[in-house]
mmCIF file of C-alpha atoms in Angstrom:
data_model
loop_
_atom_site.group_PDB
_atom_site.id
_atom_site.type_symbol
_atom_site.label_atom_id
_atom_site.label_comp_id
_atom_site.label_asym_id
_atom_site.label_seq_id
_atom_site.Cartn_x
_atom_site.Cartn_y
_atom_site.Cartn_z
ATOM 1 C CA MET A 1108 -0.246 0.062 0.214
ATOM 2 C CA VAL A 1109 2.888 2.095 -0.398
ATOM 3 C CA GLY A 1110 1.517 3.853 -3.262
ATOM 4 C CA PHE A 1111 -1.556 5.485 -2.114
ATOM 5 C CA LYS A 1112 -2.218 8.182 -0.190
ATOM 6 C CA ASN A 1113 -5.311 7.303 1.260
ATOM 7 C CA ARG A 1114 -6.555 4.400 3.921
ATOM 8 C CA PHE A 1115 -10.398 2.999 3.366
ATOM 9 C CA MET A 1116 -11.176 0.958 6.857
ATOM 10 C CA LEU A 1117 -13.940 -1.253 6.571
ATOM 11 C CA MET A 1118 -16.019 -1.526 9.670
ATOM 12 C CA GLU A 1119 -18.845 -3.925 11.597
ATOM 13 C CA VAL A 1120 -20.703 -1.294 14.091
ATOM 14 C CA TYR A 1121 -22.307 -3.665 16.592
ATOM 15 C CA LEU A 1122 -24.745 -2.659 19.128
ATOM 16 C CA ASP A 1123 -23.182 -3.465 22.098
ATOM 17 C CA PRO A 1124 -25.548 -6.220 23.457
ATOM 18 C CA ASP A 1125 -23.787 -5.322 27.431
ATOM 19 C CA LYS A 1126 -25.597 -2.097 27.797
ATOM 20 C CA ASP A 1127 -29.284 -0.924 27.479
ATOM 21 C CA LEU A 1128 -29.864 2.444 25.166
ATOM 22 C CA LEU A 1129 -28.809 5.731 26.455
ATOM 23 C CA GLY A 1130 -32.308 7.487 27.332
ATOM 24 C CA GLU A 1131 -35.408 7.251 26.147
ATOM 25 C CA GLY A 1132 -36.526 5.980 22.489
ATOM 26 C CA THR A 1133 -35.616 3.070 19.989
ATOM 27 C CA PRO A 1134 -31.978 3.347 18.777
ATOM 28 C CA VAL A 1135 -30.799 5.806 15.662
ATOM 29 C CA ILE A 1136 -30.769 4.761 12.103
ATOM 30 C CA LEU A 1137 -26.686 4.421 11.822
ATOM 31 C CA THR A 1138 -26.061 7.359 8.417
ATOM 32 C CA LYS A 1139 -22.860 8.882 7.394
ATOM 33 C CA LEU A 1140 -23.904 12.008 9.076
ATOM 34 C CA ASN A 1141 -24.172 10.316 12.834
ATOM 35 C CA LEU A 1142 -21.315 8.082 12.457
ATOM 36 C CA SER A 1143 -19.269 10.922 11.295
ATOM 37 C CA GLU A 1144 -20.040 13.131 14.037
ATOM 38 C CA ALA A 1145 -19.394 10.144 16.456
ATOM 39 C CA ILE A 1146 -16.023 9.641 15.680
ATOM 40 C CA LYS A 1147 -15.015 13.233 15.107
ATOM 41 C CA ASP A 1148 -16.321 13.822 18.626
ATOM 42 C CA SER A 1149 -13.832 10.817 19.581
ATOM 43 C CA ILE A 1150 -11.023 12.056 17.613
ATOM 44 C CA LEU A 1151 -11.345 15.244 19.520
ATOM 45 C CA VAL A 1152 -12.091 13.918 23.009
ATOM 46 C CA ASN A 1153 -9.032 11.621 23.063
ATOM 47 C CA PHE A 1154 -6.430 13.419 20.664
ATOM 48 C CA GLY A 1155 -7.808 17.319 21.073
ATOM 49 C CA GLU A 1156 -8.105 20.089 18.526
ATOM 50 C CA CYS A 1157 -4.761 19.867 16.874
ATOM 51 C CA GLY A 1158 -5.624 15.755 16.390
ATOM 52 C CA LEU A 1159 -9.196 16.645 14.948
ATOM 53 C CA ALA A 1160 -7.725 19.345 12.856
ATOM 54 C CA SER A 1161 -4.841 17.463 11.486
ATOM 55 C CA CYS A 1162 -7.503 14.486 10.795
ATOM 56 C CA LEU A 1163 -10.359 16.211 9.217
ATOM 57 C CA GLY A 1164 -8.639 17.109 5.889
ATOM 58 C CA SER A 1165 -8.614 13.535 4.428
ATOM 59 C CA PHE A 1166 -11.442 11.762 6.913
ATOM 60 C CA HIS A 1167 -14.389 10.889 5.222
ATOM 61 C CA VAL A 1168 -17.469 8.577 6.050
ATOM 62 C CA ALA A 1169 -17.509 6.835 2.526
ATOM 63 C CA TYR A 1170 -20.311 4.574 2.880
ATOM 64 C CA VAL A 1171 -22.519 3.257 5.732
ATOM 65 C CA ASN A 1172 -25.253 0.373 5.340
ATOM 66 C CA PRO A 1173 -27.870 0.887 8.461
ATOM 67 C CA VAL A 1174 -29.050 -2.823 7.541
ATOM 68 C CA THR A 1175 -25.753 -4.490 8.080
ATOM 69 C CA LYS A 1176 -24.061 -1.936 9.606
ATOM 70 C CA LEU A 1177 -21.057 -2.235 7.661
ATOM 71 C CA CYS A 1178 -19.471 0.912 6.942
ATOM 72 C CA ILE A 1179 -16.188 2.190 4.774
ATOM 73 C CA VAL A 1180 -14.099 5.127 6.470
ATOM 74 C CA ARG A 1181 -11.191 6.931 4.606
ATOM 75 C CA SER A 1182 -8.298 8.928 6.154
ATOM 76 C CA SER A 1183 -4.890 9.946 4.680
ATOM 77 C CA ARG A 1184 -1.744 6.744 5.329
ATOM 78 C CA ASP A 1185 -0.299 9.455 8.017
ATOM 79 C CA GLU A 1186 -3.705 9.980 10.074
ATOM 80 C CA HIS A 1187 -5.530 6.579 9.636
ATOM 81 C CA ARG A 1188 -4.365 5.194 13.008
ATOM 82 C CA ARG A 1189 -5.214 7.495 14.775
ATOM 83 C CA VAL A 1190 -8.711 7.844 13.133
ATOM 84 C CA TRP A 1191 -8.955 4.001 13.462
ATOM 85 C CA SER A 1192 -7.820 4.434 17.544
ATOM 86 C CA ALA A 1193 -10.642 7.016 17.652
ATOM 87 C CA MET A 1194 -13.149 4.704 16.117
ATOM 88 C CA THR A 1195 -12.185 1.626 18.849
ATOM 89 C CA LEU A 1196 -13.068 4.512 21.415
ATOM 90 C CA VAL A 1197 -16.673 5.804 20.373
ATOM 91 C CA ARG A 1198 -18.787 4.517 22.975
ATOM 92 C CA SER A 1199 -22.166 5.331 21.098
ATOM 93 C CA VAL A 1200 -23.994 6.701 17.885
ATOM 94 C CA GLY A 1201 -27.006 9.079 19.019
ATOM 95 C CA ASN A 1202 -28.378 6.889 22.111
ATOM 96 C CA CYS A 1203 -26.986 3.553 20.866
ATOM 97 C CA PRO A 1204 -24.079 2.293 22.745
ATOM 98 C CA VAL A 1205 -21.877 0.615 20.022
ATOM 99 C CA VAL A 1206 -18.857 -1.118 19.419
ATOM 100 C CA PHE A 1207 -16.260 -1.378 15.962
ATOM 101 C CA ASN A 1208 -14.839 -4.003 14.535
ATOM 102 C CA LEU A 1209 -12.197 -3.825 11.993
ATOM 103 C CA LEU A 1210 -13.051 -6.250 8.994
ATOM 104 C CA ASP A 1211 -10.286 -4.936 6.245
ATOM 105 C CA ILE A 1212 -8.057 -1.930 5.768
ATOM 106 C CA SER A 1213 -7.081 -1.398 2.154
ATOM 107 C CA GLY A 1214 -5.244 1.894 0.605
ATOM 108 C CA CYS A 1215 -7.687 1.719 -2.731
ATOM 109 C CA VAL A 1216 -11.346 2.065 -2.064
ATOM 110 C CA ARG A 1217 -12.344 -0.228 -5.267
ATOM 111 C CA ALA A 1218 -10.799 -3.532 -2.834
ATOM 112 C CA CYS A 1219 -12.365 -2.068 0.195
ATOM 113 C CA ARG A 1220 -15.761 -1.610 -1.953
ATOM 114 C CA ASP A 1221 -15.240 -5.352 -2.965
ATOM 115 C CA ALA A 1222 -14.788 -6.686 0.484
ATOM 116 C CA ALA A 1223 -17.423 -4.864 1.814
ATOM 117 C CA LEU A 1224 -20.077 -6.503 -0.905
ATOM 118 C CA LYS A 1225 -18.512 -9.875 -0.425
ATOM 119 C CA CYS A 1226 -19.078 -9.319 3.707
ATOM 120 C CA GLU A 1227 -22.733 -7.656 3.020
ATOM 121 C CA THR A 1228 -23.833 -10.835 0.619
ATOM 122 C CA GLU A 1229 -22.997 -12.857 2.787
ATOM 123 C CA LYS A 1230 -24.592 -11.486 5.711
ATOM 124 C CA PHE A 1231 -28.314 -11.872 3.522
ATOM 125 C CA ASN A 1232 -27.454 -15.156 2.599
ATOM 126 C CA GLN A 1233 -27.073 -16.325 6.368
ATOM 127 C CA SER A 1234 -29.948 -14.629 7.272
ATOM 128 C CA GLY A 1235 -31.940 -16.280 3.778
ATOM 129 C CA LYS A 1236 -32.517 -13.254 2.024
ATOM 130 C CA GLY A 1237 -30.142 -13.700 -0.615
ATOM 131 C CA LEU A 1238 -29.597 -10.274 -2.930
ATOM 132 C CA SER A 1239 -30.402 -10.490 -6.444
ATOM 133 C CA GLU A 1240 -27.941 -9.366 -9.334
ATOM 134 C CA GLU A 1241 -30.067 -6.048 -9.224
ATOM 135 C CA GLU A 1242 -29.917 -5.491 -5.671
ATOM 136 C CA VAL A 1243 -26.377 -6.286 -5.848
ATOM 137 C CA ARG A 1244 -25.401 -3.489 -8.406
ATOM 138 C CA GLU A 1245 -27.549 -1.657 -6.413
ATOM 139 C CA MET A 1246 -25.527 -1.430 -3.406
ATOM 140 C CA ASN A 1247 -22.206 -0.984 -5.386
ATOM 141 C CA ARG A 1248 -23.593 1.998 -6.476
ATOM 142 C CA LYS A 1249 -24.259 3.412 -3.365
ATOM 143 C CA MET A 1250 -20.868 2.880 -1.775
ATOM 144 C CA ARG A 1251 -19.455 5.154 -4.645
ATOM 145 C CA SER A 1252 -19.149 8.665 -5.322
ATOM 146 C CA PRO A 1253 -22.252 9.693 -8.035
ATOM 147 C CA ARG A 1254 -21.657 9.235 -11.771
ATOM 148 C CA THR A 1255 -22.601 10.925 -14.734
ATOM 149 C CA LEU A 1256 -22.936 10.108 -18.232
ATOM 150 C CA GLU A 1257 -22.952 12.766 -20.806
ATOM 151 C CA VAL A 1258 -24.577 11.710 -24.104
ATOM 152 C CA TRP A 1259 -23.899 13.416 -27.302
ATOM 153 C CA LYS A 1260 -27.031 13.069 -29.837
ATOM 154 C CA LEU A 1261 -25.357 13.256 -33.261
ATOM 155 C CA GLY A 1262 -28.047 12.240 -35.692
ATOM 156 C CA THR A 1263 -26.635 10.920 -38.674
ATOM 157 C CA VAL A 1264 -22.881 11.291 -39.348
ATOM 158 C CA ASN A 1265 -20.016 10.443 -42.039
ATOM 159 C CA TYR A 1266 -18.384 7.293 -40.478
ATOM 160 C CA LEU A 1267 -14.682 9.332 -40.967
ATOM 161 C CA LYS A 1268 -15.632 12.122 -39.262
ATOM 162 C CA SER A 1269 -16.898 9.885 -36.417
ATOM 163 C CA LEU A 1270 -13.769 8.405 -36.374
ATOM 164 C CA LYS A 1271 -12.196 11.637 -36.107
ATOM 165 C CA LEU A 1272 -14.465 12.933 -33.272
ATOM 166 C CA GLN A 1273 -13.467 9.588 -31.188
ATOM 167 C CA ASP A 1274 -9.684 10.148 -31.662
ATOM 168 C CA LYS A 1275 -10.624 13.720 -30.205
ATOM 169 C CA LEU A 1276 -12.705 12.704 -27.465
ATOM 170 C CA VAL A 1277 -10.154 9.492 -26.720
ATOM 171 C CA SER A 1278 -7.218 11.844 -25.952
ATOM 172 C CA GLU A 1279 -9.530 14.503 -23.985
ATOM 173 C CA ARG A 1280 -10.391 11.199 -21.520
ATOM 174 C CA LYS A 1281 -6.964 10.308 -21.488
ATOM 175 C CA ALA A 1282 -6.152 13.970 -20.230
ATOM 176 C CA ASN A 1283 -9.101 13.820 -17.376
ATOM 177 C CA ARG A 1284 -10.807 16.570 -18.966
ATOM 178 C CA ILE A 1285 -14.025 15.135 -20.155
ATOM 179 C CA PRO A 1286 -16.343 12.715 -18.318
ATOM 180 C CA ASP A 1287 -17.732 9.239 -19.518
ATOM 181 C CA THR A 1288 -18.800 10.344 -22.936
ATOM 182 C CA LEU A 1289 -21.444 8.490 -25.072
ATOM 183 C CA LEU A 1290 -21.621 9.379 -28.796
ATOM 184 C CA SER A 1291 -25.607 8.439 -30.043
ATOM 185 C CA LEU A 1292 -25.941 8.311 -34.101
ATOM 186 C CA GLN A 1293 -26.439 6.408 -37.293
ATOM 187 C CA HIS A 1294 -23.749 6.317 -40.225
ATOM 188 C CA PRO A 1295 -24.631 6.210 -44.180
ATOM 189 C CA PRO A 1296 -24.443 2.874 -45.588
ATOM 190 C CA THR A 1297 -20.893 2.027 -44.466
ATOM 191 C CA TYR A 1298 -18.884 -1.592 -44.579
ATOM 192 C CA THR A 1299 -16.326 -1.100 -41.844
ATOM 193 C CA LEU A 1300 -13.637 -3.791 -41.333
ATOM 194 C CA GLY A 1301 -11.572 -4.465 -37.960
ATOM 195 C CA LYS A 1302 -7.381 -4.522 -37.443
ATOM 196 C CA ARG A 1303 -7.877 -8.188 -38.979
ATOM 197 C CA ARG A 1304 -8.298 -6.997 -41.812
ATOM 198 C CA THR A 1305 -11.167 -10.285 -43.164
ATOM 199 C CA ASP A 1306 -11.311 -8.010 -46.875
ATOM 200 C CA HIS A 1307 -12.638 -11.845 -47.489
ATOM 201 C CA ASN A 1308 -15.958 -11.297 -46.241
ATOM 202 C CA LEU A 1309 -16.672 -8.731 -48.449
ATOM 203 C CA LEU A 1310 -18.705 -10.552 -50.894
ATOM 204 C CA ILE A 1311 -18.685 -7.920 -53.379
ATOM 205 C CA PRO A 1312 -15.964 -6.114 -55.181
ATOM 206 C CA GLU A 1313 -14.937 -2.615 -53.719
ATOM 207 C CA ALA A 1314 -15.350 -0.752 -57.045
ATOM 208 C CA GLU A 1315 -18.844 -1.170 -57.059
ATOM 209 C CA LEU A 1316 -19.544 -0.121 -53.623
ATOM 210 C CA LYS A 1317 -20.299 3.262 -54.750
ATOM 211 C CA SER A 1318 -23.228 1.687 -57.184
ATOM 212 C CA ILE A 1319 -25.194 0.485 -54.345
ATOM 213 C CA GLY A 1320 -24.410 3.436 -51.958
ATOM 214 C CA ALA A 1321 -21.978 2.666 -49.864
ATOM 215 C CA GLU A 1322 -18.890 2.784 -48.276
ATOM 216 C CA LEU A 1323 -15.707 0.936 -46.865
ATOM 217 C CA HIS A 1324 -13.378 1.978 -44.260
ATOM 218 C CA TYR A 1325 -10.237 0.566 -42.000
ATOM 219 C CA THR A 1326 -10.393 0.443 -38.507
ATOM 220 C CA GLN A 1327 -8.254 -0.524 -35.432
ATOM 221 C CA ARG A 1328 -11.270 -2.038 -33.732
ATOM 222 C CA GLY A 1329 -11.682 -5.461 -32.630
ATOM 223 C CA GLY A 1330 -14.164 -8.012 -34.673
ATOM 224 C CA ASP A 1331 -14.977 -8.856 -38.564
ATOM 225 C CA ILE A 1332 -16.527 -7.021 -40.839
ATOM 226 C CA THR A 1333 -19.894 -5.182 -40.498
ATOM 227 C CA PHE A 1334 -22.536 -2.755 -41.633
ATOM 228 C CA HIS A 1335 -23.761 0.495 -40.563
ATOM 229 C CA GLY A 1336 -26.348 2.450 -42.152
ATOM 230 C CA PRO A 1337 -29.742 4.242 -41.455
ATOM 231 C CA HIS A 1338 -32.418 2.926 -39.100
ATOM 232 C CA GLN A 1339 -29.715 1.089 -36.910
ATOM 233 C CA ALA A 1340 -28.639 2.623 -33.305
ATOM 234 C CA VAL A 1341 -25.109 3.175 -32.947
ATOM 235 C CA LEU A 1342 -23.573 3.854 -29.795
ATOM 236 C CA TYR A 1343 -19.746 4.951 -29.376
ATOM 237 C CA PRO A 1344 -18.550 4.733 -25.455
ATOM 238 C CA ILE A 1345 -16.038 6.820 -24.854
ATOM 239 C CA PHE A 1346 -15.562 5.569 -20.684
ATOM 240 C CA SER A 1347 -12.428 5.174 -19.110
ATOM 241 C CA LEU A 1348 -12.366 1.534 -17.678
ATOM 242 C CA ARG A 1349 -10.829 2.461 -14.491
ATOM 243 C CA SER A 1350 -12.809 4.842 -13.208
ATOM 244 C CA ILE A 1351 -15.952 2.588 -13.763
ATOM 245 C CA GLY A 1352 -14.419 -0.388 -12.573
ATOM 246 C CA PHE A 1353 -14.456 -2.796 -15.657
ATOM 247 C CA GLY A 1354 -11.957 -4.852 -16.959
ATOM 248 C CA ALA A 1355 -11.835 -5.425 -20.907
ATOM 249 C CA ARG A 1356 -14.240 -8.591 -21.068
ATOM 250 C CA SER A 1357 -16.290 -7.672 -18.268
ATOM 251 C CA TYR A 1358 -17.051 -4.154 -20.177
ATOM 252 C CA VAL A 1359 -17.978 -6.274 -23.734
ATOM 253 C CA GLU A 1360 -20.199 -8.324 -21.688
ATOM 254 C CA ALA A 1361 -21.987 -5.022 -20.348
ATOM 255 C CA LEU A 1362 -22.615 -3.615 -23.906
ATOM 256 C CA GLU A 1363 -24.178 -7.434 -24.613
ATOM 257 C CA ARG A 1364 -26.111 -7.034 -21.565
ATOM 258 C CA SER A 1365 -27.223 -3.668 -22.348
ATOM 259 C CA MET A 1366 -28.732 -4.560 -26.115
ATOM 260 C CA ILE A 1367 -30.382 -7.634 -24.364
ATOM 261 C CA GLU A 1368 -32.319 -5.317 -21.863
ATOM 262 C CA PHE A 1369 -33.360 -3.083 -24.276
ATOM 263 C CA SER A 1370 -34.725 -5.889 -26.497
ATOM 264 C CA SER A 1371 -36.416 -7.034 -23.900
ATOM 265 C CA ILE A 1372 -38.673 -3.730 -23.654
ATOM 266 C CA TYR A 1373 -40.163 -5.065 -26.918
ATOM 267 C CA GLY A 1374 -40.721 -8.670 -25.578
ATOM 268 C CA VAL A 1375 -37.455 -9.875 -27.751
ATOM 269 C CA LYS A 1376 -35.932 -12.754 -26.153
ATOM 270 C CA ALA A 1377 -31.996 -11.565 -26.710
ATOM 271 C CA ARG A 1378 -29.013 -13.553 -25.675
ATOM 272 C CA ALA A 1379 -25.367 -13.295 -25.627
ATOM 273 C CA GLY A 1380 -23.069 -15.163 -28.454
ATOM 274 C CA ASN A 1381 -22.197 -18.725 -28.059
ATOM 275 C CA LYS A 1382 -18.330 -19.225 -27.803
ATOM 276 C CA CYS A 1383 -16.858 -17.747 -31.383
ATOM 277 C CA GLU A 1384 -20.436 -15.358 -31.538
ATOM 278 C CA THR A 1385 -19.710 -11.980 -31.039
ATOM 279 C CA GLY A 1386 -22.611 -9.567 -30.202
ATOM 280 C CA VAL A 1387 -26.620 -10.234 -29.375
ATOM 281 C CA TRP A 1388 -28.552 -12.748 -31.534
ATOM 282 C CA VAL A 1389 -32.515 -13.620 -30.937
ATOM 283 C CA GLY A 1390 -31.927 -17.483 -31.543
ATOM 284 C CA ASP A 1391 -29.530 -18.001 -34.233
ATOM 285 C CA ARG A 1392 -30.242 -14.528 -35.742
ATOM 286 C CA LYS A 1393 -27.837 -11.695 -35.041
ATOM 287 C CA ILE A 1394 -29.558 -8.478 -33.941
ATOM 288 C CA GLY A 1395 -26.591 -6.458 -32.643
ATOM 289 C CA ALA A 1396 -22.681 -6.241 -33.448
ATOM 290 C CA ILE A 1397 -19.998 -5.411 -30.766
ATOM 291 C CA GLY A 1398 -16.403 -3.668 -32.080
ATOM 292 C CA VAL A 1399 -14.152 -2.042 -29.541
ATOM 293 C CA ARG A 1400 -11.117 -0.334 -28.959
ATOM 294 C CA ILE A 1401 -9.215 0.292 -25.661
ATOM 295 C CA SER A 1402 -6.076 2.179 -25.766
ATOM 296 C CA SER A 1403 -4.778 2.825 -22.385
ATOM 297 C CA GLY A 1404 -7.951 2.156 -20.426
ATOM 298 C CA ILE A 1405 -10.214 4.293 -22.439
ATOM 299 C CA THR A 1406 -12.756 2.508 -24.734
ATOM 300 C CA CYS A 1407 -14.091 3.862 -28.332
ATOM 301 C CA HIS A 1408 -16.091 2.665 -31.024
ATOM 302 C CA GLY A 1409 -18.889 0.130 -29.255
ATOM 303 C CA LEU A 1410 -22.120 -1.332 -30.415
ATOM 304 C CA ALA A 1411 -24.749 -1.311 -33.435
ATOM 305 C CA PHE A 1412 -28.046 -2.325 -32.975
ATOM 306 C CA ASN A 1413 -30.439 -3.108 -35.785
ATOM 307 C CA ILE A 1414 -33.668 -1.102 -35.577
ATOM 308 C CA ASP A 1415 -35.021 -1.254 -39.058
ATOM 309 C CA PRO A 1416 -31.792 -1.251 -41.438
ATOM 310 C CA ASP A 1417 -31.856 -1.817 -45.130
ATOM 311 C CA MET A 1418 -31.351 -6.072 -44.839
ATOM 312 C CA LYS A 1419 -29.602 -6.090 -48.552
ATOM 313 C CA TYR A 1420 -26.761 -4.650 -47.248
ATOM 314 C CA PHE A 1421 -26.052 -7.458 -45.288
ATOM 315 C CA GLU A 1422 -26.096 -9.898 -48.269
ATOM 316 C CA HIS A 1423 -22.949 -8.354 -49.539
ATOM 317 C CA ILE A 1424 -20.769 -9.312 -46.934
ATOM 318 C CA VAL A 1425 -20.309 -12.218 -44.445
ATOM 319 C CA PRO A 1426 -21.445 -10.341 -41.415
ATOM 320 C CA CYS A 1427 -19.071 -10.481 -38.238
ATOM 321 C CA GLY A 1428 -17.339 -13.706 -40.399
ATOM 322 C CA ILE A 1429 -20.012 -15.978 -39.237
ATOM 323 C CA ALA A 1430 -21.219 -17.680 -42.903
ATOM 324 C CA ASP A 1431 -23.828 -19.996 -41.577
ATOM 325 C CA LYS A 1432 -26.037 -17.643 -39.310
ATOM 326 C CA GLU A 1433 -28.498 -14.557 -40.474
ATOM 327 C CA VAL A 1434 -29.335 -11.100 -39.612
ATOM 328 C CA THR A 1435 -32.159 -9.904 -38.067
ATOM 329 C CA SER A 1436 -33.669 -6.701 -36.713
ATOM 330 C CA LEU A 1437 -36.299 -5.420 -34.141
ATOM 331 C CA ARG A 1438 -38.596 -4.587 -36.513
ATOM 332 C CA ARG A 1439 -38.468 -8.327 -37.574
ATOM 333 C CA GLU A 1440 -38.566 -9.850 -34.074
ATOM 334 C CA THR A 1441 -41.022 -7.762 -32.268
ATOM 335 C CA ASP A 1442 -44.904 -7.674 -32.890
ATOM 336 C CA ALA A 1443 -44.975 -4.521 -30.851
ATOM 337 C CA GLN A 1444 -45.471 -1.057 -31.986
ATOM 338 C CA LEU A 1445 -42.450 0.546 -32.440
ATOM 339 C CA PRO A 1446 -42.101 4.337 -31.438
ATOM 340 C CA SER A 1447 -39.587 6.984 -33.332
ATOM 341 C CA GLU A 1448 -36.183 6.294 -33.472
ATOM 342 C CA GLU A 1449 -35.385 8.921 -31.225
ATOM 343 C CA VAL A 1450 -37.220 7.313 -28.715
ATOM 344 C CA ILE A 1451 -35.503 3.756 -29.489
ATOM 345 C CA HIS A 1452 -32.168 5.251 -29.418
ATOM 346 C CA GLU A 1453 -33.017 7.206 -25.740
ATOM 347 C CA GLN A 1454 -34.227 3.587 -24.345
ATOM 348 C CA LEU A 1455 -30.853 1.890 -25.722
ATOM 349 C CA VAL A 1456 -28.960 4.908 -23.764
ATOM 350 C CA THR A 1457 -30.851 4.459 -20.844
ATOM 351 C CA CYS A 1458 -30.606 0.684 -20.379
ATOM 352 C CA LEU A 1459 -26.813 1.451 -20.727
ATOM 353 C CA ALA A 1460 -26.542 3.901 -18.528
ATOM 354 C CA LYS A 1461 -27.979 1.517 -15.951
ATOM 355 C CA VAL A 1462 -26.226 -1.887 -16.938
ATOM 356 C CA PHE A 1463 -22.947 0.860 -16.537
ATOM 357 C CA SER A 1464 -24.488 2.070 -13.061
ATOM 358 C CA TYR A 1465 -24.095 5.704 -13.898
ATOM 359 C CA ASP A 1466 -26.606 7.765 -11.360
ATOM 360 C CA ASP A 1467 -27.205 10.685 -14.011
ATOM 361 C CA VAL A 1468 -27.492 11.146 -17.757
ATOM 362 C CA VAL A 1469 -26.837 14.320 -19.044
ATOM 363 C CA VAL A 1470 -27.463 15.337 -23.152
ATOM 364 C CA LYS A 1471 -24.741 17.671 -24.790
ATOM 365 C CA GLU A 1472 -26.815 20.788 -25.956
ATOM 366 C CA ASP A 1473 -25.184 21.300 -29.114
ATOM 367 C CA PRO A 1474 -22.543 18.630 -30.183
ATOM 368 C CA ALA A 1475 -23.078 19.651 -34.035
ATOM 369 C CA ALA A 1476 -20.851 22.507 -33.436
ATOM 370 C CA ILE A 1477 -17.803 20.002 -32.771
ATOM 371 C CA LEU A 1478 -18.807 18.391 -35.980
ATOM 372 C CA ASP A 1479 -18.642 21.578 -37.578
ATOM 373 C CA THR A 1480 -15.077 22.223 -36.138
ATOM 374 C CA LEU A 1481 -13.985 18.718 -37.240
ATOM 375 C CA GLU A 1482 -14.912 19.424 -41.077
ATOM 376 C CA ASP A 1483 -13.635 23.117 -41.011
ATOM 377 C CA ASN A 1484 -10.070 21.547 -40.142
ATOM 378 C CA ASP A 1485 -10.415 19.388 -43.126
#
């Protein structure tokens, strides 16, 4: 833990069974506020005003679960022993006699959160009230600071222009000058190849692409050849995997879950691909494609979900390099009345934000100005 400037302590707060309530009334509910006040009072009493002043710069009650009585307390590396000692000397929170028990200490908040989540899951399992996946995600969300996702609704964008925009935003995200950002858009008819350069999966001579109104572009993303076009929802996340706590595999799986959850809105039972099958499927028909690039922990490219594209374009490629499978669309798979494509894009964005546990979604008011700037620089 030498390289970490803070310490995160996972504590369990016991109601002291050997003591009665101090005064009238029922026990108070543990909160960040009353726990913080009790610990600060203990620091003041046992270490004086100078001790309290030196601790306040880094001391923070980061998380409290009033049900399991677990809390996470942050302090600096230099002051954590003083804060720890003060917590062991706390005798009550409100009118409740308490005893603190240290369960885990770490220099990394993520490791401390993981330990807390494991302890809480075990507590609920022991009580016979197992946690659902949704409840685990919600508890995980509450353990961290609120996260905001900035969404740029771009409409129809030329593919090359979208590549330049992604390159610009990736650089900005690496420098931490922008928050996690999601581009929501469509493309004119475009075929794209990943970095494996599987040109043999393009079944039409490149010289004939213009006659069908399509373009071909080579990219540095993963995956095989795919098609982008009108009536297809495309999302390009510019995310810091470190800040959201995802690895490369779990990130791709979360993109899949976003499309699966969105499909369920319209009664479509979608699934993640089997071995060697990327993307999202309805039976043996592919409805959503995924191709990502990760550079220094920052993502770009993303997913494409078929709303109601012209399926003839898929006849000119081996989609994603899988020869014996069909491509489908939301229009083909659902009996439900589809709303406008703007609404569909918003619903897909909402599902993605939920899967990645963003607390708030902010829509960029005029991202078109950025696109105009890129065009002027060409």
